[in-house]
Amino acid sequence: GGGQSVAALKWLQVGQTLSVFVLPPILCALWWYKKDWKSALGLSTKRSFSDSDLSTKWSASAAVLLIILASPGISLLSYWNQSITFPPCLAELESSLRAMEDEAADLILLFAKADNVEILAVNVFVMAILPAFGEELTFRGLLFTFFKKENSKLSTNKLDGFSKLYTLNSQLIIWFSAILFSAVHMQFFGFIPRMLLGALFGYVYVWSGSLWLPIIMHATNNAFAVIMYNVFDWCGKDPATLDNFGTGDTLWVGILSLILTAVGIYFFRLLLRHR
């Protein structure tokens, strides 16, 4: 039946995420750095979230709050991105891209819909936690580790901080990884907000030296969308209103969200500096 088909697709999604985004970065780091592979990928737990440093304790909570605060602003950026129109000579291309976008959106909604809390928990794992871990390993962990390895001759310690190793290169890699991260999703009309999110994750990785914070932020962004979709659905409300929150009549919320997010990023960076 339909339920079995969706379940099979979810298992396929898990297998694809593990084989494409989780295992390759880990295997590369093991090959390059042997026993230091966790440190190379930013997965070291030396600076635990449970240590005595107050700013460290609060960094994960601040990351969660920041990404939720940004949600209406992300909706507004998505709305602007979707409003882009192609010139008449590219009308056929635009039509094809929008058709691909609609198919992807339909599949996401099919995956996200849950009849009970147990299925919702599975959906959060498949659509939020595992992809966030895998994609951050690849687009932040692996890419940064690769470029750091290539530039290791500039440093006396191949595992020291990115800011000490290179400054300009950090900016280039952050934006290169963000553009690649967004492009891989093959959704042109969501390209800009996804790229900006990728850049934010990259900056947080550089500022903190830990991949766990971008993973937490990425997972929160995805999980929040999946959970709120089902909460609205269970309450008999149209989940589509979520995507429109921050646009139209609530445009002021989207603009305020973008302003507060920018301020929040500034203070978040100050917090990370004191870790």
Coordinates of C-alpha atoms in Angstrom, one line a residue:
G1 CA 0.0 0.0 0.0
G2 CA 0.9 3.7 0.1
G3 CA 2.1 3.5 3.7
Q4 CA 4.5 0.7 2.8
S5 CA 5.8 2.6 -0.2
V6 CA 6.5 5.7 1.9
A7 CA 8.2 3.5 4.5
A8 CA 10.4 2.0 1.8
L9 CA 11.3 5.4 0.5
K10 CA 12.3 6.5 4.0
W11 CA 14.6 3.5 4.3
L12 CA 16.0 4.3 0.9
Q13 CA 16.6 7.9 2.1
V14 CA 18.4 6.7 5.2
G15 CA 20.7 4.4 3.1
Q16 CA 21.4 7.2 0.7
T17 CA 22.3 9.7 3.5
L18 CA 24.6 7.2 5.2
S19 CA 26.3 6.1 2.0
V20 CA 26.7 9.6 0.4
F21 CA 27.0 12.0 3.3
V22 CA 28.0 10.2 6.4
L23 CA 30.5 7.4 5.5
P24 CA 32.7 9.2 2.9
P25 CA 33.7 12.1 5.2
I26 CA 34.5 9.7 8.0
L27 CA 36.5 7.4 5.7
C28 CA 38.4 10.3 4.2
A29 CA 39.2 11.7 7.7
L30 CA 40.4 8.3 8.8
W31 CA 42.6 8.0 5.8
W32 CA 44.1 11.5 6.2
Y33 CA 44.4 11.9 10.0
K34 CA 44.1 8.3 11.4
K35 CA 43.3 8.5 15.1
D36 CA 42.8 12.3 14.9
W37 CA 39.9 12.0 12.5
K38 CA 37.3 13.3 15.0
S39 CA 39.3 16.5 15.6
A40 CA 39.9 16.9 11.9
L41 CA 36.1 16.9 11.2
G42 CA 35.3 19.1 14.2
L43 CA 33.7 16.3 16.1
S44 CA 36.1 16.3 19.1
T45 CA 34.4 16.3 22.4
K46 CA 37.3 18.0 24.2
R47 CA 35.3 21.1 24.6
S48 CA 32.2 19.4 25.9
F49 CA 28.8 21.2 26.2
S50 CA 28.8 20.0 29.8
D51 CA 32.1 21.6 31.0
S52 CA 32.3 24.4 33.5
D53 CA 32.5 27.3 31.0
L54 CA 29.1 29.0 31.2
S55 CA 29.3 30.4 27.6
T56 CA 29.9 26.8 26.4
K57 CA 26.9 25.5 28.3
W58 CA 24.7 28.1 26.7
S59 CA 26.1 27.9 23.1
A60 CA 23.9 25.0 22.1
S61 CA 20.8 26.6 23.5
A62 CA 21.6 29.9 21.8
A63 CA 22.1 28.0 18.5
V64 CA 18.6 26.5 18.8
L65 CA 17.0 29.8 19.7
L66 CA 18.8 31.6 16.9
I67 CA 17.6 29.3 14.2
I68 CA 14.0 29.3 15.4
L69 CA 14.1 33.1 15.5
A70 CA 15.3 33.1 11.9
S71 CA 12.4 30.9 10.7
P72 CA 10.0 33.7 9.6
G73 CA 12.9 35.5 7.9
I74 CA 13.8 32.3 6.1
S75 CA 10.2 32.1 4.9
L76 CA 10.4 35.7 3.6
L77 CA 13.7 35.0 1.8
S78 CA 12.1 31.9 0.3
Y79 CA 9.1 34.0 -0.9
W80 CA 11.4 36.5 -2.6
N81 CA 13.4 33.7 -4.2
Q82 CA 10.2 32.0 -5.5
S83 CA 9.1 35.4 -6.9
I84 CA 12.1 35.4 -9.4
T85 CA 10.9 35.2 -13.0
F86 CA 13.0 34.3 -16.0
P87 CA 13.0 36.3 -19.3
P88 CA 10.6 35.0 -22.0
C89 CA 13.3 33.2 -23.8
L90 CA 13.9 31.1 -20.7
A91 CA 10.2 30.5 -20.0
E92 CA 10.5 26.7 -20.7
L93 CA 13.5 26.4 -18.3
E94 CA 11.6 28.2 -15.6
S95 CA 8.6 26.0 -16.1
S96 CA 10.7 22.9 -15.8
L97 CA 12.5 24.2 -12.7
R98 CA 9.1 25.0 -11.0
A99 CA 7.8 21.6 -11.9
M100 CA 10.8 20.0 -10.3
E101 CA 10.3 22.2 -7.2
D102 CA 6.6 21.2 -6.9
E103 CA 7.6 17.5 -7.2
A104 CA 10.2 17.9 -4.5
A105 CA 7.7 19.8 -2.2
D106 CA 5.1 17.0 -2.7
L107 CA 7.6 14.4 -1.7
I108 CA 8.8 16.3 1.3
L109 CA 5.2 16.6 2.5
L110 CA 4.6 12.9 1.9
F111 CA 7.6 12.1 4.0
A112 CA 6.8 14.6 6.8
K113 CA 3.1 13.6 7.4
A114 CA 2.7 11.6 10.5
D115 CA -0.4 9.9 12.0
N116 CA 1.0 9.7 15.5
V117 CA 3.9 10.8 17.7
E118 CA 5.9 7.6 17.0
I119 CA 5.9 8.1 13.3
L120 CA 6.7 11.8 13.9
A121 CA 9.8 10.8 15.9
V122 CA 10.9 8.6 12.9
N123 CA 10.3 11.4 10.5
V124 CA 12.3 13.8 12.6
F125 CA 15.2 11.4 12.6
V126 CA 15.0 10.7 8.9
M127 CA 14.3 14.2 7.7
A128 CA 16.2 16.3 10.4
I129 CA 18.7 14.6 12.6
L130 CA 20.4 12.2 10.1
P131 CA 20.5 14.6 7.1
A132 CA 21.8 17.4 9.4
F133 CA 24.6 15.2 10.7
G134 CA 25.5 13.9 7.2
E135 CA 25.3 17.1 5.3
E136 CA 27.3 19.0 7.9
L137 CA 29.9 16.3 7.8
T138 CA 30.2 16.7 4.1
F139 CA 29.7 20.4 3.4
R140 CA 31.4 21.8 6.4
G141 CA 33.5 18.9 8.0
L142 CA 34.9 17.3 4.8
L143 CA 35.3 20.4 2.7
F144 CA 37.0 22.4 5.4
T145 CA 39.2 19.4 6.4
F146 CA 40.3 18.9 2.7
F147 CA 41.3 22.5 2.3
K148 CA 42.9 22.6 5.7
K149 CA 44.9 19.5 4.7
E150 CA 46.0 21.2 1.4
N151 CA 47.2 24.2 3.4
S152 CA 48.7 22.3 6.3
K153 CA 52.2 23.2 5.2
L154 CA 51.4 26.8 6.3
S155 CA 51.0 25.6 9.9
T156 CA 53.1 23.9 12.5
N157 CA 50.1 22.0 13.7
K158 CA 47.9 20.5 11.0
L159 CA 44.9 20.5 13.4
D160 CA 45.1 24.0 14.7
G161 CA 42.2 26.6 14.3
F162 CA 41.0 27.7 10.9
S163 CA 41.5 31.4 11.9
K164 CA 45.2 30.8 12.6
L165 CA 45.7 28.8 9.4
Y166 CA 44.1 31.2 6.9
T167 CA 41.7 34.0 7.0
L168 CA 40.8 34.8 3.4
N169 CA 40.6 31.1 2.6
S170 CA 38.1 30.6 5.4
Q171 CA 35.7 33.1 3.8
L172 CA 36.1 31.5 0.4
I173 CA 35.5 28.0 1.7
I174 CA 32.5 29.1 3.8
W175 CA 30.8 30.5 0.7
F176 CA 31.9 27.8 -1.7
S177 CA 30.5 25.1 0.7
A178 CA 27.3 27.2 1.1
I179 CA 26.8 27.5 -2.7
L180 CA 27.6 23.8 -3.2
F181 CA 25.3 22.8 -0.3
S182 CA 22.4 24.7 -1.8
A183 CA 23.1 23.6 -5.4
V184 CA 23.1 19.9 -4.4
H185 CA 19.5 20.2 -3.3
M186 CA 18.5 21.0 -6.9
Q187 CA 15.9 23.6 -5.9
F188 CA 16.6 26.9 -7.7
F189 CA 13.6 28.7 -6.1
G190 CA 14.9 27.9 -2.6
F191 CA 18.6 28.5 -3.5
I192 CA 19.2 31.8 -1.8
P193 CA 17.8 31.0 1.7
R194 CA 19.5 27.6 1.7
M195 CA 22.8 29.2 0.6
L196 CA 22.6 31.8 3.4
L197 CA 21.8 29.1 6.0
G198 CA 24.8 27.1 4.7
A199 CA 27.0 30.2 5.1
L200 CA 25.7 30.7 8.7
F201 CA 26.6 27.1 9.5
G202 CA 30.0 27.6 8.0
Y203 CA 30.7 30.7 10.1
V204 CA 29.5 29.0 13.2
Y205 CA 31.9 26.1 12.5
V206 CA 34.8 28.5 12.0
W207 CA 33.9 30.6 15.1
S208 CA 33.4 27.7 17.4
G209 CA 35.8 25.1 16.0
S210 CA 33.1 22.5 16.6
L211 CA 30.9 20.8 14.0
W212 CA 28.3 20.0 16.6
L213 CA 26.9 23.5 16.7
P214 CA 26.1 23.6 12.9
I215 CA 24.7 20.1 13.2
I216 CA 22.4 21.2 16.1
M217 CA 21.3 24.3 14.1
H218 CA 20.7 22.4 10.9
A219 CA 18.7 19.6 12.7
T220 CA 16.7 22.2 14.6
N221 CA 15.8 24.0 11.4
N222 CA 14.6 20.8 9.7
A223 CA 12.9 19.3 12.8
F224 CA 11.0 22.6 13.6
A225 CA 9.5 22.5 10.1
V226 CA 8.5 18.8 10.3
I227 CA 7.0 19.1 13.8
M228 CA 5.1 22.3 13.1
Y229 CA 3.7 20.9 9.9
N230 CA 2.2 18.0 11.8
V231 CA 1.0 20.1 14.7
F232 CA -0.9 22.3 12.3
D233 CA -2.2 19.2 10.5
W234 CA -3.4 17.5 13.7
C235 CA -5.1 20.7 14.8
G236 CA -7.0 20.9 11.5
K237 CA -5.2 24.0 10.3
D238 CA -3.6 24.4 6.9
P239 CA 0.1 23.7 7.2
A240 CA 0.7 25.9 4.1
T241 CA 0.2 28.9 6.4
L242 CA 3.5 28.1 8.0
D243 CA 5.4 28.7 4.7
N244 CA 3.6 32.1 4.3
F245 CA 4.3 33.2 7.9
G246 CA 6.6 36.2 7.5
T247 CA 5.1 37.3 4.1
G248 CA 1.9 39.0 3.0
D249 CA 0.0 40.3 6.1
T250 CA 2.8 39.1 8.3
L251 CA 5.5 40.7 6.3
W252 CA 6.6 42.8 9.3
V253 CA 7.3 39.5 11.2
G254 CA 9.6 38.4 8.4
I255 CA 11.5 41.7 8.3
L256 CA 11.7 41.8 12.1
S257 CA 13.0 38.2 12.1
L258 CA 15.8 39.1 9.6
I259 CA 16.9 42.1 11.7
L260 CA 16.8 40.2 15.0
T261 CA 18.6 37.3 13.4
A262 CA 21.4 39.6 12.3
V263 CA 21.7 41.0 15.8
G264 CA 21.5 37.5 17.2
I265 CA 24.4 36.3 15.0
Y266 CA 26.5 39.2 16.3
F267 CA 25.9 38.3 19.9
F268 CA 26.2 34.6 19.2
R269 CA 29.7 35.2 17.8
L270 CA 30.7 37.1 20.9
L271 CA 29.4 34.1 23.0
L272 CA 31.5 31.7 20.9
R273 CA 34.6 33.9 21.3
H274 CA 34.5 33.3 25.0
R275 CA 34.2 29.5 24.8

